[in-house]
Amino acid sequence: MGASAHHGGCMCGDCPHGARTGHRRAVAEFLLKREEYASGQGLPAAVAHSASASRQWVSDELTQSAALVAERGRVEGETWLGRLWLRTAVVVWAAVVTLLLVQSLTAIGAGWTTARTAGLIAALLVAAALTGAGYLHRARGGALAPVIGEDNRLSTSRAVAAGWVLFVVFAILVLVGRLAAASDHGERDALISGLDLARGAGIVTVLAVVCGIAVLVRRVVGLRVLAQRLQKVRAHRPRAADLLTDDSGRGSFTDIQYVVIGAAALAFAAVRLARRPDQLPDLPWGLALLVLVSAATYVAGKYAEGGRPVILSVVRAREAGDLDAPIRNGDDIEIRGAGFVPPGAQTADRLSRMVVRIGPVHVHVPLVPVPGGFNNPTDTVLTVPVPADVEPGQTEVQVITAAGVETNRYAIEVSAD
């Protein structure tokens, strides 16, 4: 009975299928409603005669529908994270099986060696540790929990650092396994000397730098957000593409080059470990320097991205046929600037959270739908009405974005007649 209740059109929200179905239905209903209003359909007769009234009514309806989509998306994201720990465990153990197959194939003719046994045991230990840690953090994404940032996206700096940490731990466990199996005194001395800094200086330097950058980037982003120099909005759930894109989903050069160069250097180190399992991989200084340059580029990109939203000008919005006139109560004003829509805040629920402060009055920016999206608000232009509560005379306009960041204040003159 319980199992059959969670099939078909389940929307109970307490199972993965229900959360996913509920979110998809809410999205479909919102898109249908937006396209309907964009084509001028569905308006009640009571507001159809007034452009401002119909615009406000449409905006309120879409805001309520977008809030439902956001809530369904939050629930779906939480259930997705709850299922992710099992998927990460499967991937980890699949990697162990792949290692076993590769070792078995390469052992044909050469024979099975102690190094292969040590590598397999090291992989089993790392996989067991990741599986146990993933189970303890199953509500936060399993083994991926440490690389998920505060904005619910995969962190590029943490992912790169985690890859190097896991590899170094694996390499050390391989040496430990070989040392435990060594019976000859000279072989044991050779294995211990394989841990000398002279041989592992390159990989130790890279490990220290990537781990330091993971900590530094978190600090830099946090301080810039608090200083309102960077706008961050929370994602519904992490995605693999987060490692190569910015918050808006566009490919990021600094992230891509950091991941690609780091992965290439890691692959080189893995081959060196397979060829010389009696010592830490001796990463050449040329390759280590390349990783350091890539890391420096990534950090510089973090300092350069973002910026505070700014109002450049405010003008009275005029439709075709209207006369030119000063700004009065009830008129629409067009606020021109930059950075009004934070990266990742292009969804309707985030757009509906934008507010314009006109004097002492807070005006919510109306959502104006067009086929395929919205033409208000946008990243560079906002259109809002001047409420009747604004006193005539000079007053200030300020935009508050969905990330809670305030723009500069811009003075306008509201005419009394």
CSV table of C-alpha atoms in Angstrom, one decimal:
chain,number,residue,atom,x,y,z
A,1,MET,CA,0.0,0.0,0.0
A,2,GLY,CA,2.8,2.4,1.0
A,3,ALA,CA,4.9,1.6,-2.0
A,4,SER,CA,2.0,2.0,-4.5
A,5,ALA,CA,1.1,5.4,-3.0
A,6,HIS,CA,4.5,6.8,-4.2
A,7,HIS,CA,4.0,6.1,-7.9
A,8,GLY,CA,2.3,7.9,-10.8
A,9,GLY,CA,1.3,11.4,-9.8
A,10,CYS,CA,2.7,11.4,-6.2
A,11,MET,CA,3.2,14.9,-4.8
A,12,CYS,CA,3.4,14.1,-1.1
A,13,GLY,CA,6.9,15.6,-0.8
A,14,ASP,CA,8.2,12.9,1.6
A,15,CYS,CA,9.8,10.8,-1.1
A,16,PRO,CA,12.2,11.5,-4.0
A,17,HIS,CA,9.6,10.8,-6.6
A,18,GLY,CA,7.0,13.0,-5.0
A,19,ALA,CA,9.4,16.0,-4.6
A,20,ARG,CA,10.6,15.7,-8.2
A,21,THR,CA,7.1,15.4,-9.7
A,22,GLY,CA,5.8,18.2,-7.6
A,23,HIS,CA,8.6,20.5,-8.7
A,24,ARG,CA,8.1,19.6,-12.4
A,25,ARG,CA,4.4,20.3,-12.2
A,26,ALA,CA,4.9,23.6,-10.4
A,27,VAL,CA,7.4,24.7,-13.1
A,28,ALA,CA,5.1,23.6,-15.9
A,29,GLU,CA,2.1,25.5,-14.4
A,30,PHE,CA,4.2,28.6,-13.9
A,31,LEU,CA,5.5,28.6,-17.5
A,32,LEU,CA,2.0,28.1,-18.8
A,33,LYS,CA,0.7,31.0,-16.7
A,34,ARG,CA,3.6,33.3,-17.7
A,35,GLU,CA,3.1,32.6,-21.5
A,36,GLU,CA,-0.6,33.1,-21.1
A,37,TYR,CA,-0.2,36.5,-19.4
A,38,ALA,CA,2.5,37.5,-21.9
A,39,SER,CA,0.0,37.0,-24.7
A,40,GLY,CA,-2.6,39.1,-22.9
A,41,GLN,CA,-4.8,36.3,-21.9
A,42,GLY,CA,-6.3,35.3,-18.5
A,43,LEU,CA,-6.7,38.9,-17.3
A,44,PRO,CA,-9.9,39.5,-15.2
A,45,ALA,CA,-12.3,42.1,-16.6
A,46,ALA,CA,-11.9,44.2,-13.4
A,47,VAL,CA,-8.3,45.1,-14.2
A,48,ALA,CA,-8.2,44.7,-18.0
A,49,HIS,CA,-9.1,48.4,-18.6
A,50,SER,CA,-6.1,49.7,-16.6
A,51,ALA,CA,-2.5,49.1,-17.8
A,52,SER,CA,-1.1,49.7,-14.3
A,53,ALA,CA,-3.7,47.6,-12.5
A,54,SER,CA,-3.3,44.7,-14.9
A,55,ARG,CA,0.4,44.9,-14.7
A,56,GLN,CA,0.3,44.8,-10.9
A,57,TRP,CA,-2.2,41.9,-10.9
A,58,VAL,CA,-0.1,39.9,-13.3
A,59,SER,CA,3.0,40.5,-11.3
A,60,ASP,CA,1.3,39.4,-8.0
A,61,GLU,CA,-0.1,36.2,-9.7
A,62,LEU,CA,3.3,35.3,-11.1
A,63,THR,CA,5.0,36.1,-7.8
A,64,GLN,CA,2.8,33.7,-6.0
A,65,SER,CA,3.3,31.0,-8.6
A,66,ALA,CA,7.1,31.6,-8.5
A,67,ALA,CA,7.1,31.2,-4.7
A,68,LEU,CA,5.4,27.8,-5.1
A,69,VAL,CA,8.0,26.8,-7.7
A,70,ALA,CA,10.8,27.9,-5.4
A,71,GLU,CA,9.4,26.0,-2.4
A,72,ARG,CA,9.0,22.9,-4.6
A,73,GLY,CA,12.5,23.4,-5.9
A,74,ARG,CA,13.9,23.6,-2.3
A,75,VAL,CA,12.2,20.4,-1.3
A,76,GLU,CA,13.4,18.6,-4.5
A,77,GLY,CA,16.9,19.9,-3.9
A,78,GLU,CA,16.9,18.5,-0.3
A,79,THR,CA,15.7,15.1,-1.4
A,80,TRP,CA,18.2,15.1,-4.3
A,81,LEU,CA,21.0,15.7,-1.8
A,82,GLY,CA,19.7,12.9,0.4
A,83,ARG,CA,20.0,10.5,-2.5
A,84,LEU,CA,23.4,11.8,-3.6
A,85,TRP,CA,25.4,10.0,-0.9
A,86,LEU,CA,24.4,6.6,-2.3
A,87,ARG,CA,25.4,7.7,-5.8
A,88,THR,CA,28.8,8.9,-4.6
A,89,ALA,CA,29.3,5.6,-2.8
A,90,VAL,CA,28.6,3.7,-6.0
A,91,VAL,CA,31.0,5.9,-7.9
A,92,VAL,CA,33.7,5.4,-5.3
A,93,TRP,CA,33.4,1.6,-5.3
A,94,ALA,CA,33.1,1.5,-9.1
A,95,ALA,CA,36.5,3.3,-9.1
A,96,VAL,CA,37.9,0.5,-6.9
A,97,VAL,CA,36.6,-2.2,-9.2
A,98,THR,CA,38.1,-0.3,-12.2
A,99,LEU,CA,41.5,-0.2,-10.4
A,100,LEU,CA,41.2,-3.9,-9.8
A,101,LEU,CA,40.5,-4.6,-13.4
A,102,VAL,CA,43.3,-2.4,-14.6
A,103,GLN,CA,45.7,-4.1,-12.2
A,104,SER,CA,44.6,-7.6,-13.3
A,105,LEU,CA,45.0,-6.7,-17.0
A,106,THR,CA,48.5,-5.2,-16.5
A,107,ALA,CA,49.5,-8.2,-14.4
A,108,ILE,CA,49.1,-10.5,-17.3
A,109,GLY,CA,52.6,-11.6,-18.2
A,110,ALA,CA,54.3,-9.4,-15.6
A,111,GLY,CA,52.7,-11.2,-12.6
A,112,TRP,CA,51.1,-9.9,-9.5
A,113,THR,CA,53.3,-7.8,-7.3
A,114,THR,CA,53.4,-6.5,-3.8
A,115,ALA,CA,52.9,-2.9,-5.2
A,116,ARG,CA,49.6,-4.0,-6.8
A,117,THR,CA,48.4,-5.5,-3.5
A,118,ALA,CA,49.3,-2.4,-1.6
A,119,GLY,CA,47.5,-0.2,-4.2
A,120,LEU,CA,44.4,-2.3,-4.0
A,121,ILE,CA,44.4,-2.2,-0.2
A,122,ALA,CA,45.0,1.5,-0.2
A,123,ALA,CA,42.1,2.0,-2.6
A,124,LEU,CA,39.8,-0.1,-0.3
A,125,LEU,CA,40.8,1.9,2.7
A,126,VAL,CA,40.1,5.3,1.0
A,127,ALA,CA,36.8,4.0,-0.4
A,128,ALA,CA,35.7,2.7,3.0
A,129,ALA,CA,36.6,6.1,4.6
A,130,LEU,CA,34.7,8.0,1.9
A,131,THR,CA,31.7,5.7,2.2
A,132,GLY,CA,31.6,6.1,6.0
A,133,ALA,CA,32.0,9.9,5.9
A,134,GLY,CA,29.4,10.0,3.1
A,135,TYR,CA,26.9,8.1,5.3
A,136,LEU,CA,27.4,10.4,8.2
A,137,HIS,CA,26.8,13.4,6.0
A,138,ARG,CA,24.1,11.8,3.8
A,139,ALA,CA,21.7,14.7,4.3
A,140,ARG,CA,24.3,17.1,2.8
A,141,GLY,CA,25.4,15.2,-0.2
A,142,GLY,CA,27.5,12.3,1.2
A,143,ALA,CA,31.1,12.3,0.2
A,144,LEU,CA,30.6,15.6,-1.7
A,145,ALA,CA,29.6,17.5,1.4
A,146,PRO,CA,33.0,19.0,2.0
A,147,VAL,CA,33.2,20.5,-1.5
A,148,ILE,CA,29.7,22.0,-1.4
A,149,GLY,CA,29.9,25.7,-0.6
A,150,GLU,CA,27.7,27.9,1.5
A,151,ASP,CA,25.8,28.9,-1.6
A,152,ASN,CA,24.8,25.3,-2.2
A,153,ARG,CA,27.1,25.0,-5.3
A,154,LEU,CA,30.1,22.8,-5.8
A,155,SER,CA,33.2,24.8,-5.0
A,156,THR,CA,36.0,24.6,-7.6
A,157,SER,CA,38.8,25.4,-5.1
A,158,ARG,CA,37.6,22.8,-2.6
A,159,ALA,CA,37.1,20.2,-5.3
A,160,VAL,CA,40.7,20.7,-6.7
A,161,ALA,CA,42.1,20.6,-3.1
A,162,ALA,CA,40.1,17.5,-2.2
A,163,GLY,CA,41.4,15.7,-5.3
A,164,TRP,CA,45.0,16.4,-4.4
A,165,VAL,CA,44.4,15.4,-0.7
A,166,LEU,CA,42.8,12.1,-1.7
A,167,PHE,CA,45.7,11.3,-4.1
A,168,VAL,CA,48.4,12.1,-1.6
A,169,VAL,CA,46.6,10.0,1.1
A,170,PHE,CA,46.4,7.1,-1.4
A,171,ALA,CA,50.0,7.4,-2.3
A,172,ILE,CA,51.1,7.4,1.4
A,173,LEU,CA,48.9,4.3,2.0
A,174,VAL,CA,50.5,2.5,-0.9
A,175,LEU,CA,54.0,3.2,0.6
A,176,VAL,CA,52.7,2.1,4.0
A,177,GLY,CA,51.4,-1.2,2.5
A,178,ARG,CA,54.7,-1.9,0.8
A,179,LEU,CA,56.6,-1.0,3.9
A,180,ALA,CA,54.5,-3.4,6.0
A,181,ALA,CA,55.1,-6.2,3.5
A,182,ALA,CA,58.8,-5.6,3.0
A,183,SER,CA,61.0,-8.2,4.7
A,184,ASP,CA,64.4,-7.0,3.5
A,185,HIS,CA,66.1,-4.3,5.5
A,186,GLY,CA,67.4,-2.5,2.4
A,187,GLU,CA,64.0,-2.5,0.8
A,188,ARG,CA,62.5,-0.9,3.9
A,189,ASP,CA,65.2,1.8,3.9
A,190,ALA,CA,64.5,2.5,0.2
A,191,LEU,CA,60.8,2.9,0.9
A,192,ILE,CA,61.4,5.2,3.8
A,193,SER,CA,63.8,7.3,1.7
A,194,GLY,CA,60.9,7.6,-0.9
A,195,LEU,CA,59.2,10.0,1.5
A,196,ASP,CA,62.2,12.4,1.6
A,197,LEU,CA,61.3,16.0,0.9
A,198,ALA,CA,63.8,16.1,-1.9
A,199,ARG,CA,61.7,13.6,-3.9
A,200,GLY,CA,58.3,14.9,-3.0
A,201,ALA,CA,59.0,18.7,-2.8
A,202,GLY,CA,56.9,19.4,-5.9
A,203,ILE,CA,53.8,17.5,-4.9
A,204,VAL,CA,54.0,18.9,-1.3
A,205,THR,CA,54.2,22.4,-2.7
A,206,VAL,CA,51.2,21.9,-4.9
A,207,LEU,CA,49.2,20.3,-2.1
A,208,ALA,CA,50.0,23.2,0.2
A,209,VAL,CA,49.1,25.8,-2.4
A,210,VAL,CA,45.8,24.3,-3.5
A,211,CYS,CA,44.7,23.7,0.1
A,212,GLY,CA,45.7,27.3,1.1
A,213,ILE,CA,43.7,28.6,-1.9
A,214,ALA,CA,40.6,26.7,-0.8
A,215,VAL,CA,40.7,28.5,2.5
A,216,LEU,CA,41.7,31.8,1.1
A,217,VAL,CA,38.9,31.9,-1.5
A,218,ARG,CA,36.3,31.1,1.1
A,219,ARG,CA,37.6,34.0,3.2
A,220,VAL,CA,37.8,36.4,0.2
A,221,VAL,CA,34.3,35.6,-1.0
A,222,GLY,CA,32.8,35.9,2.5
A,223,LEU,CA,34.4,39.3,3.1
A,224,ARG,CA,33.4,40.7,-0.3
A,225,VAL,CA,29.8,39.5,0.3
A,226,LEU,CA,29.7,41.3,3.7
A,227,ALA,CA,31.2,44.4,2.2
A,228,GLN,CA,28.5,44.3,-0.6
A,229,ARG,CA,31.1,44.1,-3.3
A,230,LEU,CA,29.9,40.6,-4.4
A,231,GLN,CA,26.3,39.4,-4.8
A,232,LYS,CA,25.6,35.8,-4.0
A,233,VAL,CA,22.3,33.9,-4.1
A,234,ARG,CA,21.8,30.4,-3.0
A,235,ALA,CA,21.3,27.7,-5.6
A,236,HIS,CA,18.5,25.1,-5.3
A,237,ARG,CA,21.1,22.3,-5.5
A,238,PRO,CA,24.7,21.7,-6.5
A,239,ARG,CA,25.5,20.6,-10.1
A,240,ALA,CA,28.6,19.2,-11.7
A,241,ALA,CA,28.7,22.2,-14.0
A,242,ASP,CA,29.4,24.4,-11.0
A,243,LEU,CA,33.0,23.4,-11.2
A,244,LEU,CA,33.4,25.1,-14.6
A,245,THR,CA,30.9,27.9,-14.6
A,246,ASP,CA,30.1,31.0,-12.6
A,247,ASP,CA,26.9,31.5,-10.5
A,248,SER,CA,24.9,32.4,-13.6
A,249,GLY,CA,25.8,29.2,-15.4
A,250,ARG,CA,28.2,30.7,-17.9
A,251,GLY,CA,31.5,29.1,-18.5
A,252,SER,CA,34.3,30.7,-16.4
A,253,PHE,CA,37.8,30.9,-17.8
A,254,THR,CA,39.5,31.0,-14.5
A,255,ASP,CA,37.6,28.0,-13.1
A,256,ILE,CA,38.0,25.9,-16.3
A,257,GLN,CA,41.8,26.5,-16.6
A,258,TYR,CA,42.2,25.7,-12.8
A,259,VAL,CA,40.3,22.4,-13.1
A,260,VAL,CA,41.9,21.3,-16.4
A,261,ILE,CA,45.5,22.1,-15.4
A,262,GLY,CA,45.0,20.6,-11.9
A,263,ALA,CA,43.5,17.4,-13.4
A,264,ALA,CA,46.3,17.1,-15.9
A,265,ALA,CA,49.0,17.5,-13.2
A,266,LEU,CA,47.1,15.0,-11.1
A,267,ALA,CA,47.0,12.5,-13.9
A,268,PHE,CA,50.8,12.9,-14.4
A,269,ALA,CA,51.3,12.3,-10.7
A,270,ALA,CA,49.1,9.2,-10.8
A,271,VAL,CA,51.2,7.7,-13.7
A,272,ARG,CA,54.4,8.5,-11.8
A,273,LEU,CA,53.1,6.6,-8.8
A,274,ALA,CA,52.1,3.6,-10.9
A,275,ARG,CA,55.6,3.6,-12.4
A,276,ARG,CA,57.4,4.2,-9.2
A,277,PRO,CA,55.3,2.9,-6.3
A,278,ASP,CA,58.3,2.9,-3.9
A,279,GLN,CA,58.3,6.7,-3.5
A,280,LEU,CA,56.1,9.8,-3.5
A,281,PRO,CA,55.5,11.0,-7.1
A,282,ASP,CA,58.3,13.4,-8.0
A,283,LEU,CA,56.3,16.1,-9.6
A,284,PRO,CA,58.7,18.1,-11.9
A,285,TRP,CA,59.1,21.7,-10.8
A,286,GLY,CA,58.0,22.9,-14.3
A,287,LEU,CA,54.6,21.2,-13.9
A,288,ALA,CA,54.3,22.3,-10.3
A,289,LEU,CA,55.0,25.9,-11.4
A,290,LEU,CA,52.3,25.6,-14.0
A,291,VAL,CA,49.8,24.5,-11.3
A,292,LEU,CA,50.9,27.5,-9.2
A,293,VAL,CA,50.4,29.9,-12.1
A,294,SER,CA,46.9,28.4,-12.7
A,295,ALA,CA,46.1,28.8,-9.0
A,296,ALA,CA,47.2,32.4,-9.0
A,297,THR,CA,45.0,33.1,-12.0
A,298,TYR,CA,42.0,31.5,-10.2
A,299,VAL,CA,42.5,33.6,-7.1
A,300,ALA,CA,42.9,36.8,-9.2
A,301,GLY,CA,39.7,36.0,-10.9
A,302,LYS,CA,37.9,35.7,-7.6
A,303,TYR,CA,39.1,39.2,-6.6
A,304,ALA,CA,38.0,40.6,-10.0
A,305,GLU,CA,34.5,39.1,-10.3
A,306,GLY,CA,31.4,40.8,-9.1
A,307,GLY,CA,30.9,44.4,-8.2
A,308,ARG,CA,28.4,46.5,-6.4
A,309,PRO,CA,25.2,47.4,-8.4
A,310,VAL,CA,24.9,51.0,-9.4
A,311,ILE,CA,22.2,53.5,-10.5
A,312,LEU,CA,23.5,55.6,-13.4
A,313,SER,CA,20.3,57.6,-14.2
A,314,VAL,CA,16.6,57.8,-13.5
A,315,VAL,CA,14.1,59.1,-16.2
A,316,ARG,CA,10.4,59.3,-16.6
A,317,ALA,CA,9.1,56.3,-18.6
A,318,ARG,CA,7.0,57.6,-21.6
A,319,GLU,CA,4.8,55.4,-23.7
A,320,ALA,CA,4.1,56.2,-27.4
A,321,GLY,CA,1.7,59.1,-27.6
A,322,ASP,CA,2.4,60.5,-24.1
A,323,LEU,CA,3.6,64.1,-23.7
A,324,ASP,CA,6.9,64.9,-22.2
A,325,ALA,CA,6.5,66.0,-18.6
A,326,PRO,CA,8.2,66.0,-15.2
A,327,ILE,CA,7.9,63.0,-12.9
A,328,ARG,CA,4.7,63.0,-10.9
A,329,ASN,CA,3.0,60.6,-8.5
A,330,GLY,CA,1.7,57.6,-10.4
A,331,ASP,CA,4.1,57.9,-13.3
A,332,ASP,CA,6.5,55.1,-14.2
A,333,ILE,CA,10.2,55.8,-13.8
A,334,GLU,CA,12.9,53.9,-15.6
A,335,ILE,CA,16.0,53.2,-13.5
A,336,ARG,CA,19.1,52.7,-15.6
A,337,GLY,CA,22.3,51.2,-14.2
A,338,ALA,CA,24.2,47.9,-13.9
A,339,GLY,CA,24.2,44.8,-11.7
A,340,PHE,CA,20.5,44.9,-10.7
A,341,VAL,CA,20.1,41.1,-11.2
A,342,PRO,CA,22.8,39.1,-9.3
A,343,PRO,CA,24.3,36.0,-11.1
A,344,GLY,CA,22.0,33.0,-10.6
A,345,ALA,CA,19.0,35.2,-9.7
A,346,GLN,CA,17.3,35.1,-13.1
A,347,THR,CA,14.4,33.0,-11.8
A,348,ALA,CA,11.0,34.6,-11.2
A,349,ASP,CA,11.1,34.0,-7.4
A,350,ARG,CA,14.4,35.9,-7.2
A,351,LEU,CA,13.3,38.7,-9.5
A,352,SER,CA,10.2,39.2,-7.5
A,353,ARG,CA,12.3,40.0,-4.4
A,354,MET,CA,13.8,43.1,-6.0
A,355,VAL,CA,12.7,46.4,-4.3
A,356,VAL,CA,13.1,50.0,-5.1
A,357,ARG,CA,13.2,52.5,-2.2
A,358,ILE,CA,11.7,55.8,-3.4
A,359,GLY,CA,12.0,58.2,-0.4
A,360,PRO,CA,10.4,56.4,2.5
A,361,VAL,CA,8.3,54.0,0.4
A,362,HIS,CA,9.4,50.5,-0.7
A,363,VAL,CA,8.1,49.6,-4.1
A,364,HIS,CA,8.3,46.0,-5.3
A,365,VAL,CA,9.5,45.8,-8.9
A,366,PRO,CA,6.7,44.4,-11.0
A,367,LEU,CA,7.3,41.3,-13.1
A,368,VAL,CA,6.4,42.0,-16.7
A,369,PRO,CA,6.2,38.8,-18.7
A,370,VAL,CA,7.1,38.4,-22.4
A,371,PRO,CA,7.2,35.2,-24.4
A,372,GLY,CA,10.1,33.2,-23.0
A,373,GLY,CA,10.9,35.4,-20.0
A,374,PHE,CA,10.6,38.9,-18.5
A,375,ASN,CA,11.4,42.3,-19.8
A,376,ASN,CA,11.2,43.8,-16.3
A,377,PRO,CA,13.3,43.7,-14.3
A,378,THR,CA,16.5,43.3,-16.1
A,379,ASP,CA,20.2,43.6,-15.1
A,380,THR,CA,20.4,47.2,-16.5
A,381,VAL,CA,16.9,48.6,-16.5
A,382,LEU,CA,14.1,48.6,-14.0
A,383,THR,CA,10.6,50.2,-14.4
A,384,VAL,CA,8.5,51.0,-11.3
A,385,PRO,CA,5.6,53.4,-10.6
A,386,VAL,CA,6.1,56.3,-8.2
A,387,PRO,CA,3.6,55.7,-5.4
A,388,ALA,CA,1.1,58.3,-4.2
A,389,ASP,CA,2.7,58.3,-0.7
A,390,VAL,CA,5.9,59.9,-2.0
A,391,GLU,CA,5.9,63.6,-1.1
A,392,PRO,CA,6.5,66.1,-4.0
A,393,GLY,CA,10.0,67.6,-4.1
A,394,GLN,CA,13.4,66.1,-4.2
A,395,THR,CA,13.6,62.5,-3.1
A,396,GLU,CA,16.1,59.7,-3.4
A,397,VAL,CA,15.9,56.4,-5.3
A,398,GLN,CA,17.7,53.3,-4.3
A,399,VAL,CA,17.5,49.7,-5.6
A,400,ILE,CA,17.8,46.7,-3.3
A,401,THR,CA,18.7,43.5,-5.3
A,402,ALA,CA,17.6,39.9,-4.6
A,403,ALA,CA,20.9,39.3,-2.8
A,404,GLY,CA,20.1,42.1,-0.4
A,405,VAL,CA,22.8,44.5,-1.8
A,406,GLU,CA,21.9,48.2,-2.0
A,407,THR,CA,22.9,50.5,-4.8
A,408,ASN,CA,23.9,54.1,-4.5
A,409,ARG,CA,21.2,56.7,-3.8
A,410,TYR,CA,20.1,58.8,-6.8
A,411,ALA,CA,18.1,62.0,-6.3
A,412,ILE,CA,15.0,62.8,-8.4
A,413,GLU,CA,12.5,65.6,-8.4
A,414,VAL,CA,8.8,64.7,-8.0
A,415,SER,CA,6.5,67.4,-9.3
A,416,ALA,CA,3.5,68.5,-7.3
A,417,ASP,CA,1.3,69.0,-10.4
